XYZ file of N, CA and C in Angstrom:
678
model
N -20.320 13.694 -17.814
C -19.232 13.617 -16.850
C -19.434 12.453 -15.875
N -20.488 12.368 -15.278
C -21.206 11.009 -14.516
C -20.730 9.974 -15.431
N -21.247 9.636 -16.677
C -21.212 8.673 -17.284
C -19.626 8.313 -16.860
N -18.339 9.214 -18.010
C -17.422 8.813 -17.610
C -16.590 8.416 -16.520
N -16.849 9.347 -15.457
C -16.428 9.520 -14.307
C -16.301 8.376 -13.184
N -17.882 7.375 -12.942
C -17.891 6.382 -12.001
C -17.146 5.385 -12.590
N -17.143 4.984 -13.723
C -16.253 3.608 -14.241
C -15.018 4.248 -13.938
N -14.328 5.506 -14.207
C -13.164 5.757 -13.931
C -12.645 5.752 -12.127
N -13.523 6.134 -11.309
C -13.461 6.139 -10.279
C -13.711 4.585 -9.543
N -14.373 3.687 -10.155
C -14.255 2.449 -9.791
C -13.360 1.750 -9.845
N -12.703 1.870 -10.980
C -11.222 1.480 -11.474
C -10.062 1.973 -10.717
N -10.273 3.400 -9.867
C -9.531 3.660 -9.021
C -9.372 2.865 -7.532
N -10.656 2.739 -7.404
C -10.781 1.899 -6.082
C -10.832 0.933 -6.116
N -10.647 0.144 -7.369
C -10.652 -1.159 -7.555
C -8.870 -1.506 -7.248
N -8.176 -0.589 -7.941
C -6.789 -0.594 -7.826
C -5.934 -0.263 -6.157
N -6.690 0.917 -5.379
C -6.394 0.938 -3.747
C -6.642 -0.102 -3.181
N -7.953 -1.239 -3.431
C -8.165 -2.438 -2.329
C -7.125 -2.950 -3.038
N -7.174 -3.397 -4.201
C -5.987 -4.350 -4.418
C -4.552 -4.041 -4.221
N -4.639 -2.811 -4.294
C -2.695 -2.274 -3.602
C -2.946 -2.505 -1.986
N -3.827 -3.070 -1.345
C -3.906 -2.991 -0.026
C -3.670 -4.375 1.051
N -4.263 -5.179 -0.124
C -3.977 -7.246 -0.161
C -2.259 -7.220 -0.631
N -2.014 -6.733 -1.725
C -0.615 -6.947 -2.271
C 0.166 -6.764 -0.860
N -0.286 -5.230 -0.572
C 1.019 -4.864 0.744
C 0.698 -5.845 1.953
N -0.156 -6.135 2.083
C -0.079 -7.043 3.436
C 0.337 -8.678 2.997
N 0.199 -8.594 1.997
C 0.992 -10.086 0.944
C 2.632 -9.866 1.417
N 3.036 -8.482 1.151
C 4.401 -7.982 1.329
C 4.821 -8.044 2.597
N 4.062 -7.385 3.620
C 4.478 -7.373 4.460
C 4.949 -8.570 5.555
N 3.978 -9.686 4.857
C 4.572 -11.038 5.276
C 6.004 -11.553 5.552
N 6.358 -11.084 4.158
C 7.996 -11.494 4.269
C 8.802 -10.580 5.128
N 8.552 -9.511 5.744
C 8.955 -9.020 6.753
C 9.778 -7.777 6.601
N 10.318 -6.733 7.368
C 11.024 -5.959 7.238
C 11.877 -5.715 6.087
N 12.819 -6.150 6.066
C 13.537 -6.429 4.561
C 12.930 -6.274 3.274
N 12.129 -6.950 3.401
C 10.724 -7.424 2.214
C 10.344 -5.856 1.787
N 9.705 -5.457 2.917
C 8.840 -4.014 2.730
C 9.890 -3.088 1.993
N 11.049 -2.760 2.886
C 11.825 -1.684 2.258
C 12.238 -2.214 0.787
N 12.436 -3.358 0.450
C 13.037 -3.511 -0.824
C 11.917 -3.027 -2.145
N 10.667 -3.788 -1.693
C 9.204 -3.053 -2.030
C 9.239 -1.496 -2.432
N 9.513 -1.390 -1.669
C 9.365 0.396 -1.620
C 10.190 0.953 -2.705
N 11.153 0.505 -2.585
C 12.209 0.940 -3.580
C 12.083 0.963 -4.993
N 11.621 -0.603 -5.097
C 11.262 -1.395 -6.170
C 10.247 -0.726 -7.078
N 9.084 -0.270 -6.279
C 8.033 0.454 -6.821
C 8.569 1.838 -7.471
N 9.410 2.551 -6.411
C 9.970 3.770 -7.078
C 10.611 3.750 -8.250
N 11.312 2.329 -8.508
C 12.261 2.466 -9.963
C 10.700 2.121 -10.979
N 9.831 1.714 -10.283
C 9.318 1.150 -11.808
C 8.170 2.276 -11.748
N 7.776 2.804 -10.960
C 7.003 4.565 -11.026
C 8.021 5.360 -12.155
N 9.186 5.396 -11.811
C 10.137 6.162 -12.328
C 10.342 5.649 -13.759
N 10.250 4.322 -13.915
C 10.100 3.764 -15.790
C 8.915 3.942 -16.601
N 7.885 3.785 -15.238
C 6.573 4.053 -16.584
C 5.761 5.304 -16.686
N 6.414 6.268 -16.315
C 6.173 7.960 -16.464
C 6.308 8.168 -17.973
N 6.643 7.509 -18.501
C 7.081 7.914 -20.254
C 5.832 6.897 -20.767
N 5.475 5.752 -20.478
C 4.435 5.123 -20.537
C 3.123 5.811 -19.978
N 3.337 6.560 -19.418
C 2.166 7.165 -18.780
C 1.534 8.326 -19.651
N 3.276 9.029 -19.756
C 3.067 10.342 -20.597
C 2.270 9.947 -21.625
N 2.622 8.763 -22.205
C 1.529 8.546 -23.529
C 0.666 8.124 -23.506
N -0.050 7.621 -22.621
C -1.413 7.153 -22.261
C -1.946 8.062 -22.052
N -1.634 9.264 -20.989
C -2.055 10.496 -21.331
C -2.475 11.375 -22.382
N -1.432 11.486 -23.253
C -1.284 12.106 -24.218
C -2.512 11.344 -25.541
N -2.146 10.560 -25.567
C -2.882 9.408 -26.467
C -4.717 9.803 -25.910
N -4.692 9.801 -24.371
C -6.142 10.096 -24.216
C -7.012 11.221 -25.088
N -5.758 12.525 -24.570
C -6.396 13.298 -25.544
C -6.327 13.513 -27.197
N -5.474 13.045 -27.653
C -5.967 12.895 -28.801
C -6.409 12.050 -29.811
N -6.931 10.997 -29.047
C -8.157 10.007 -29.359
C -9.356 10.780 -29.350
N -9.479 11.295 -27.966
C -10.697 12.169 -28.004
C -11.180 13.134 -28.895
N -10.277 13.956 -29.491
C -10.012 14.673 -30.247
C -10.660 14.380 -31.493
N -9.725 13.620 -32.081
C -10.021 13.289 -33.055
C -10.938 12.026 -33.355
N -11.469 11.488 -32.684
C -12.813 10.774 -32.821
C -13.876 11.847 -32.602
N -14.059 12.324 -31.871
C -14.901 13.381 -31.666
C -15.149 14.509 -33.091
N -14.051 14.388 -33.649
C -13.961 15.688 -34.747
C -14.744 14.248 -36.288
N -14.780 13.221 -35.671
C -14.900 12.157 -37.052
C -13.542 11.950 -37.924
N -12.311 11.850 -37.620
C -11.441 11.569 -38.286
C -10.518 10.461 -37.542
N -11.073 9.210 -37.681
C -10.631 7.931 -37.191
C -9.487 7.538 -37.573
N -9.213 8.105 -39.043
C -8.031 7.894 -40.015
C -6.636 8.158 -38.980
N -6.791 9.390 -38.558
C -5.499 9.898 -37.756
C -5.172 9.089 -36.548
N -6.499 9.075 -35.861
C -6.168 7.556 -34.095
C -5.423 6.574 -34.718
N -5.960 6.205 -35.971
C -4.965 5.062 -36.628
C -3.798 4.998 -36.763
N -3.112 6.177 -37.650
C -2.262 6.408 -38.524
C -1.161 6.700 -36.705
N -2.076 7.871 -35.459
C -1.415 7.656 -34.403
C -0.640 6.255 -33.955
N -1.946 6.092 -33.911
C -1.354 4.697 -32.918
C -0.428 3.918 -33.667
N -0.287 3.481 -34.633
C 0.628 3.090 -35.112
C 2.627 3.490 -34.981
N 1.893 4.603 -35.339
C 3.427 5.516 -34.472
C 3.614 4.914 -33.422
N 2.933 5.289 -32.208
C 3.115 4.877 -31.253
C 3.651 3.805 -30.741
N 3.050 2.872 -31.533
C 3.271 1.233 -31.279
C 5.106 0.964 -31.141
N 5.650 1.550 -32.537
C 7.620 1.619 -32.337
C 7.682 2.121 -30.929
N 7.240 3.617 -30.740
C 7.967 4.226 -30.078
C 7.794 3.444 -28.439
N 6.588 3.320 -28.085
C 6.807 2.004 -27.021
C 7.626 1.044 -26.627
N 7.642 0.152 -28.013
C 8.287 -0.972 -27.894
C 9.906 -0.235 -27.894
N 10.194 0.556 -28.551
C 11.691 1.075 -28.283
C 11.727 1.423 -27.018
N 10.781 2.092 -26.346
C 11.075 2.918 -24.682
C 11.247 1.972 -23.961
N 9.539 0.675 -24.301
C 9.770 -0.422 -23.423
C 11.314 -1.218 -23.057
N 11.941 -1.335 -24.498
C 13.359 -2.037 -24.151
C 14.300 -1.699 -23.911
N 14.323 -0.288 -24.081
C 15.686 0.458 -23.215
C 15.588 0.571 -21.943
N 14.246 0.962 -21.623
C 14.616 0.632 -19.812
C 14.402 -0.170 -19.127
N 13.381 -1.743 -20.205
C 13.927 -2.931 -19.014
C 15.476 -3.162 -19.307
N 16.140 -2.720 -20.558
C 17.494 -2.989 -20.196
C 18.190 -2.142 -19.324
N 17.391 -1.088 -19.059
C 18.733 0.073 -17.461
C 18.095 -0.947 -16.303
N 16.987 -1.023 -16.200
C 16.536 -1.744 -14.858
C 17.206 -3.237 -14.384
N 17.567 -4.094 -15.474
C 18.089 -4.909 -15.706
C 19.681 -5.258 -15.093
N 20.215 -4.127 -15.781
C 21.481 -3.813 -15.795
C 22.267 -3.023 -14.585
N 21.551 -1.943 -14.517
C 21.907 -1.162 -13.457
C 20.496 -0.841 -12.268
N 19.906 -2.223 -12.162
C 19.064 -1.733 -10.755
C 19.420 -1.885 -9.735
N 20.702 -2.403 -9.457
C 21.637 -2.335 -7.999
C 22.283 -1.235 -8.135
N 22.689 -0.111 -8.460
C 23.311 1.104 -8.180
C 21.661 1.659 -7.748
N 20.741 1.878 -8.533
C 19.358 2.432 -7.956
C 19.100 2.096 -6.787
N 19.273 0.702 -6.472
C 18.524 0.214 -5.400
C 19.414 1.262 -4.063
N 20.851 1.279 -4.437
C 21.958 2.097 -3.687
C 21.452 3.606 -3.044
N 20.810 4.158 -4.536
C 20.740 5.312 -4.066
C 19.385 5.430 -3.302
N 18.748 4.374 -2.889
C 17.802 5.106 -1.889
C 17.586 3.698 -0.250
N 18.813 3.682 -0.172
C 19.746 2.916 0.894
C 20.177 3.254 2.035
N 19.961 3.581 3.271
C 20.872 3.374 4.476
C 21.670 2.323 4.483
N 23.362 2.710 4.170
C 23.999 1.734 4.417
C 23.898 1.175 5.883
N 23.923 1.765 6.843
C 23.800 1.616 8.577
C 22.603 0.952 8.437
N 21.783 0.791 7.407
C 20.486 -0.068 8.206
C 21.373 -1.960 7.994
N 20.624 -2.668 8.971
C 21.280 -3.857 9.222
C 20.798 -4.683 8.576
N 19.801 -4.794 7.321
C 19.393 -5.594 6.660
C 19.705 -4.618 4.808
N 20.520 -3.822 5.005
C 20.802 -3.483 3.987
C 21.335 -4.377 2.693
N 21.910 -5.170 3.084
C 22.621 -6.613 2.166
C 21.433 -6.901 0.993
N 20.361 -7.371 2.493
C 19.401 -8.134 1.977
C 18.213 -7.088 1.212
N 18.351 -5.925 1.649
C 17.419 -5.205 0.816
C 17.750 -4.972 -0.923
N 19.095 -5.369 -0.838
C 19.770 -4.689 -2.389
C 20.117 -6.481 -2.757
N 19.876 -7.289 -2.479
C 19.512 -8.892 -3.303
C 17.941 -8.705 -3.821
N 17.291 -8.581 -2.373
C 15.433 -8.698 -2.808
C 15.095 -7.836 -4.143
N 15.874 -6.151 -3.767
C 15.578 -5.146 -4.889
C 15.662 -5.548 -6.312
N 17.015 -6.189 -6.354
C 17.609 -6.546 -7.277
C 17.284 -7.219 -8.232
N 16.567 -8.597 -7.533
C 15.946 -9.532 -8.563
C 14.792 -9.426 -8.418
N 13.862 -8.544 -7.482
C 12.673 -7.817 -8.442
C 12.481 -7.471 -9.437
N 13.714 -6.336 -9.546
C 13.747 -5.844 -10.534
C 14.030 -5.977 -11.695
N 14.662 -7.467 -11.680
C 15.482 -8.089 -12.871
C 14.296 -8.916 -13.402
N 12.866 -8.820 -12.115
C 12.108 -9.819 -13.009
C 11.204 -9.019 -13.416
N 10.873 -7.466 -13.226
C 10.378 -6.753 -13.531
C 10.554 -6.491 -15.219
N 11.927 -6.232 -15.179
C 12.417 -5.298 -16.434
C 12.125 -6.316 -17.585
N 11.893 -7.726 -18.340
C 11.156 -8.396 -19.346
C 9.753 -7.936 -19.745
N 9.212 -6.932 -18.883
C 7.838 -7.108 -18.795
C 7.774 -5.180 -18.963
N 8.205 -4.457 -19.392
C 8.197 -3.379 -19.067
C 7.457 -3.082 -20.710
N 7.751 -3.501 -21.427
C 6.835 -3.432 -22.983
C 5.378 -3.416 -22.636
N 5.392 -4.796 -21.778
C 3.882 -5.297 -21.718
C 3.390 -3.988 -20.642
N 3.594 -3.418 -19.944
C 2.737 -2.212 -18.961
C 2.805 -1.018 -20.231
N 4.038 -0.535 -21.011
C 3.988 0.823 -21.761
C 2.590 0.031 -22.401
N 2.512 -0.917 -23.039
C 1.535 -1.381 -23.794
C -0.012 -1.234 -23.383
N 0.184 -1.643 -22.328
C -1.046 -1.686 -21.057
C -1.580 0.186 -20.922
N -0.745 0.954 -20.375
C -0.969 2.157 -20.387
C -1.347 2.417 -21.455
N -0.582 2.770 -22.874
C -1.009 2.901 -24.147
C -2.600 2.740 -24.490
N -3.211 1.621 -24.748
C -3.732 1.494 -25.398
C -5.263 1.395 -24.163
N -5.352 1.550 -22.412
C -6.080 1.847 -22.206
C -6.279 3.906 -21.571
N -5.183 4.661 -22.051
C -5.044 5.627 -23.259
C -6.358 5.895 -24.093
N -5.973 5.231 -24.791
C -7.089 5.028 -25.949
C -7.888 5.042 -25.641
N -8.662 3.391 -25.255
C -9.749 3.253 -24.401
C -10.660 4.395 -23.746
N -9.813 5.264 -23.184
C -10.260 6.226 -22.262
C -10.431 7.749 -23.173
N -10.140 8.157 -23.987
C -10.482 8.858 -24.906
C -11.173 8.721 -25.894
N -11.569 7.173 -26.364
C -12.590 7.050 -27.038
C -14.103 7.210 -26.507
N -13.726 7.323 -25.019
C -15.372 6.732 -24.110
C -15.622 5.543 -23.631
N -14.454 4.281 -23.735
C -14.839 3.640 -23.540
C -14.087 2.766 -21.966
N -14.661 3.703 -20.749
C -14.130 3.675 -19.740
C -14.789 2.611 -18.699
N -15.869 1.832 -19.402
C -16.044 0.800 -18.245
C -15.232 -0.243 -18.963
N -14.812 -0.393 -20.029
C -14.064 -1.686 -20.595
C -12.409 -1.566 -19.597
N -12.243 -0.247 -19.745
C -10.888 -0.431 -19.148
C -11.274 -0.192 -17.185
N -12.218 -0.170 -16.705
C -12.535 -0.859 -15.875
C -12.849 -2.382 -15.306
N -13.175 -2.836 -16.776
C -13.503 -3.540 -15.908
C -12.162 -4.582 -16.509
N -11.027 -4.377 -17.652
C -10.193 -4.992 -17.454
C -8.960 -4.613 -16.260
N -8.835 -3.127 -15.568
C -8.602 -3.314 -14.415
C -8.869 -4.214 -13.531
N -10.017 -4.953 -13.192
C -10.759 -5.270 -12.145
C -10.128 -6.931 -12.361
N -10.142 -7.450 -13.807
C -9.482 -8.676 -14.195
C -7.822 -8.399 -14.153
N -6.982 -7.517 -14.199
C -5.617 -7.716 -14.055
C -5.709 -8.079 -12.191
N -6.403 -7.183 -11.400
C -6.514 -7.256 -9.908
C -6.916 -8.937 -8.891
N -7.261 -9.860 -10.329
C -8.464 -10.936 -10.002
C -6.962 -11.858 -10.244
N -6.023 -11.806 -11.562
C -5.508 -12.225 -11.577
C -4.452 -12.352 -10.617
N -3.514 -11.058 -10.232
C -2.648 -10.950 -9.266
C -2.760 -11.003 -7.940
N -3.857 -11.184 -7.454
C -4.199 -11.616 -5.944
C -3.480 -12.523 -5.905
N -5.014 -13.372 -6.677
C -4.166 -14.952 -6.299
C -2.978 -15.391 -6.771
N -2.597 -14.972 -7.701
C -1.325 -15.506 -8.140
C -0.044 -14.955 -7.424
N 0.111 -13.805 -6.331
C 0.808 -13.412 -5.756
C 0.741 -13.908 -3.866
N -0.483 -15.003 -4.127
C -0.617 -16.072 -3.054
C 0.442 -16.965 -3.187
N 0.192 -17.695 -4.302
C 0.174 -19.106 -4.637
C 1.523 -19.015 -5.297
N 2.360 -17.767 -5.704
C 3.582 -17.585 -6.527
C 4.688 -16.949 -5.423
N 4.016 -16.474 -4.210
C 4.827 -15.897 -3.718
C 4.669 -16.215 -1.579
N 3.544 -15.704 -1.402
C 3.291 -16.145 0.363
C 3.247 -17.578 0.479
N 2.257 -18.682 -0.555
C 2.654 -19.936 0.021
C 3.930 -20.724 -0.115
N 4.546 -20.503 -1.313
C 6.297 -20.830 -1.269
C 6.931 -20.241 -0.378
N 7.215 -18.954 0.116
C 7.927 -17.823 0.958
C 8.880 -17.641 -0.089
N 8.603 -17.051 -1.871
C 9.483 -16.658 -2.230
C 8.824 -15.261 -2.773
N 10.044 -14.013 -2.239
C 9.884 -12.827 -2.491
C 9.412 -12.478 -4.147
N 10.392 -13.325 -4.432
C 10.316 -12.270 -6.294
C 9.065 -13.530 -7.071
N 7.870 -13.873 -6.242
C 6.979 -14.558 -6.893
C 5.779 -13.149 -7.201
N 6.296 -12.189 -6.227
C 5.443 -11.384 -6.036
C 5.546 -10.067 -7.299
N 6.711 -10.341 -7.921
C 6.763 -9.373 -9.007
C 6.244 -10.343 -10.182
N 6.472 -11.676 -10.417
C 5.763 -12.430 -11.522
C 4.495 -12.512 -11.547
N 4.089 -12.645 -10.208
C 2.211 -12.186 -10.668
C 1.882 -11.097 -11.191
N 3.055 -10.122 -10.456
C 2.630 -8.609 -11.414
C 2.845 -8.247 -12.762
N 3.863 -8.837 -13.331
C 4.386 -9.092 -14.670
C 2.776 -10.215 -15.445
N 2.713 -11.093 -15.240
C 1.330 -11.768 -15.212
C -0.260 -10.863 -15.469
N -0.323 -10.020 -14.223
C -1.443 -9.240 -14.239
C -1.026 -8.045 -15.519
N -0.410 -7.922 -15.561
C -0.219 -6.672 -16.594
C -0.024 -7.189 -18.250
N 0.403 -8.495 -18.703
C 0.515 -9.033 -19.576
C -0.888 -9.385 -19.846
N -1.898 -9.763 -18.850
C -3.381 -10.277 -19.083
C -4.343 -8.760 -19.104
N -3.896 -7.952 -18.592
C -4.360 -6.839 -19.523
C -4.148 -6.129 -20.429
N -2.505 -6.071 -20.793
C -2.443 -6.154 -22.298
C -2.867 -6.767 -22.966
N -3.301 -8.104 -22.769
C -3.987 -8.632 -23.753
C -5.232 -8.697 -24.369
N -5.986 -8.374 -23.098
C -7.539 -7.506 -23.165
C -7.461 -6.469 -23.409
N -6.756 -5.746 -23.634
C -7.221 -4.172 -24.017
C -6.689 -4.072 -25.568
N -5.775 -5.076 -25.913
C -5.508 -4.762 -27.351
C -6.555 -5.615 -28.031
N -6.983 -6.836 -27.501
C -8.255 -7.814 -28.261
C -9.199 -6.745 -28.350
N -9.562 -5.972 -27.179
C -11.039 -5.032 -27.733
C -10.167 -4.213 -28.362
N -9.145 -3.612 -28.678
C -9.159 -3.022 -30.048
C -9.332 -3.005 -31.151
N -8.628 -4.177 -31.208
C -8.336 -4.859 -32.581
C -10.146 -5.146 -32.543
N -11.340 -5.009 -31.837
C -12.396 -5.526 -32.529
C -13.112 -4.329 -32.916
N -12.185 -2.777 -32.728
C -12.749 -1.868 -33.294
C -14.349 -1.289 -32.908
N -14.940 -2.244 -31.540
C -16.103 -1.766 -30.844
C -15.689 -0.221 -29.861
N -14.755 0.061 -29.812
C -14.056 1.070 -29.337
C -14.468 2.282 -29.857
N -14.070 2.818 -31.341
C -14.951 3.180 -32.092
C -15.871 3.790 -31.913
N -16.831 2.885 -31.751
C -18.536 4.041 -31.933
C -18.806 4.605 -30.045
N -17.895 4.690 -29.544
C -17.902 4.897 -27.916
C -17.658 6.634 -27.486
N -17.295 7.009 -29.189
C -17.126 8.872 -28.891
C -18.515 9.435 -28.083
N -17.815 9.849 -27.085
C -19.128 11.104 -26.687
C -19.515 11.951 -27.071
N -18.740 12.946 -27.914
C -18.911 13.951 -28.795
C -18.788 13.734 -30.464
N -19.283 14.014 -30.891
C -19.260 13.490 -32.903
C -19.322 14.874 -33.128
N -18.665 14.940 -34.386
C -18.132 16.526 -35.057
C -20.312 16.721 -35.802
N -19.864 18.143 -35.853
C -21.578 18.834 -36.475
C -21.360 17.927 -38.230
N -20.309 17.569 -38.685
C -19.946 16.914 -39.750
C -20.497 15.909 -40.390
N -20.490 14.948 -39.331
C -21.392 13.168 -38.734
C -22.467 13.491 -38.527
N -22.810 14.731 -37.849
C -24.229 15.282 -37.620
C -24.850 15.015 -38.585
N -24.564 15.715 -40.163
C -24.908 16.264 -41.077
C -25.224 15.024 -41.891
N -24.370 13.993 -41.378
C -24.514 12.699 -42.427
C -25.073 11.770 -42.230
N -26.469 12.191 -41.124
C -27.363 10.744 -40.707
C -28.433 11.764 -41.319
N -29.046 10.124 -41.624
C -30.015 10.419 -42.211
C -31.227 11.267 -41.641
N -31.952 12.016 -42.098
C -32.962 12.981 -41.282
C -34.348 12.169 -41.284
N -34.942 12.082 -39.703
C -35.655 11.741 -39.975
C -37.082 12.083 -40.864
N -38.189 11.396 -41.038
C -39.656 12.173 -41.608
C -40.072 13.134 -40.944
């Protein structure tokens, strides 16, 4: 439980400091800025709950079935999986796309006096959000996996590299220009550069021998010693 537990818990706190630079990145641009933020986050909390569900889901039965010695099925899974992503991924960057100004509406004070400007900022957040919504189901997915195979400092420590990336790039893309929606392309950025690390260590199949538990089966099939 130790073993798994601190890489998972590092990865947590690796993700609070860095949600903590982002918001004061945010808060720069000022009032307006923040609330549109807020919002923004809620539609895309609210898109990758189905991405989540399966990273979840996927955890446990990676575990499962690596643990039992039947690798065949994580396979034959994930593969499934892979459509059903890429289908979820593109239906709702196309609602976010399409209809993220009625969203942005429903969680709006019209009486507030920067309301205009909160439902422009929301808007093309979100419009730069929704291209990129494959690449996070993807991201969730497959460190999912990761995390049911055992292999929880890798997806630590590619947390720690999506966080390395989007700092700075939500400097240099967004506070030193003073443009708002630089701050969703670093995030689109950070999440594309850990999709890409978490599917490279797949595809190298070191993932694999990372079960904590092996069936009495595998037991049976090493060799005994003298």
């Amino acid at each position: 439980m130790i073993k798994l537990g601190i890489p998972t818990a590092a990865q947590a706190l690796v993700s609070s400091l860095g949600g903590l630079v982002i918001q004061f990145f945010t808060n720069s641009f000022g009032e307006a800025a923040v609330s549109a933020n807020t919002i923004v986050m809620r539609a895309d909390g609210f898109v990758l709950l189905p991405m989540m569900g399966i990273g979840q889901a996927l955890t446990t039965f990676v575990g499962q079935n690596m643990g039992a010695g039947k690798p065949e099925r994580v396979t034959k899974g994930i593969n499934v999986m892979n459509g059903v992503i890429m289908g979820i991924g593109l239906l709702l960057g196309c609602i976010i796309f399409f209809f993220g100004e009625p969203f942005i509406h429903l969680f709006l004070d019209s009486s507030d006096p920067n309301a205009q400007a909160i439902v422009e900022m929301g808007t093309t957040a979100l419009k730069a959000l929704a291209f990129f919504v494959w690449a996070t189901g993807f991201q969730q997915m497959y460190i999912g996996i990761m995390r049911g195979a055992g292999a929880v400092t890798v997806t630590m420590i590619i947390a720690l590299v999506g966080m390395v990336v989007r700092i700075p790039l939500s400097y240099f893309l967004a506070v030193a220009p003073n443009r708002f929606v630089g701050m969703y392309y670093a995030m689109n950025a950070a999440s594309l550069t850990s999709c890409v690390l978490v599917y490279i260590y797949y595809l190298s199949g070191l993932w694999k021998n990372k079960a904590v538990v092996q069936s009495a089966a595998q037991a049976d099939k090493k060799p005994q010693s003298a």
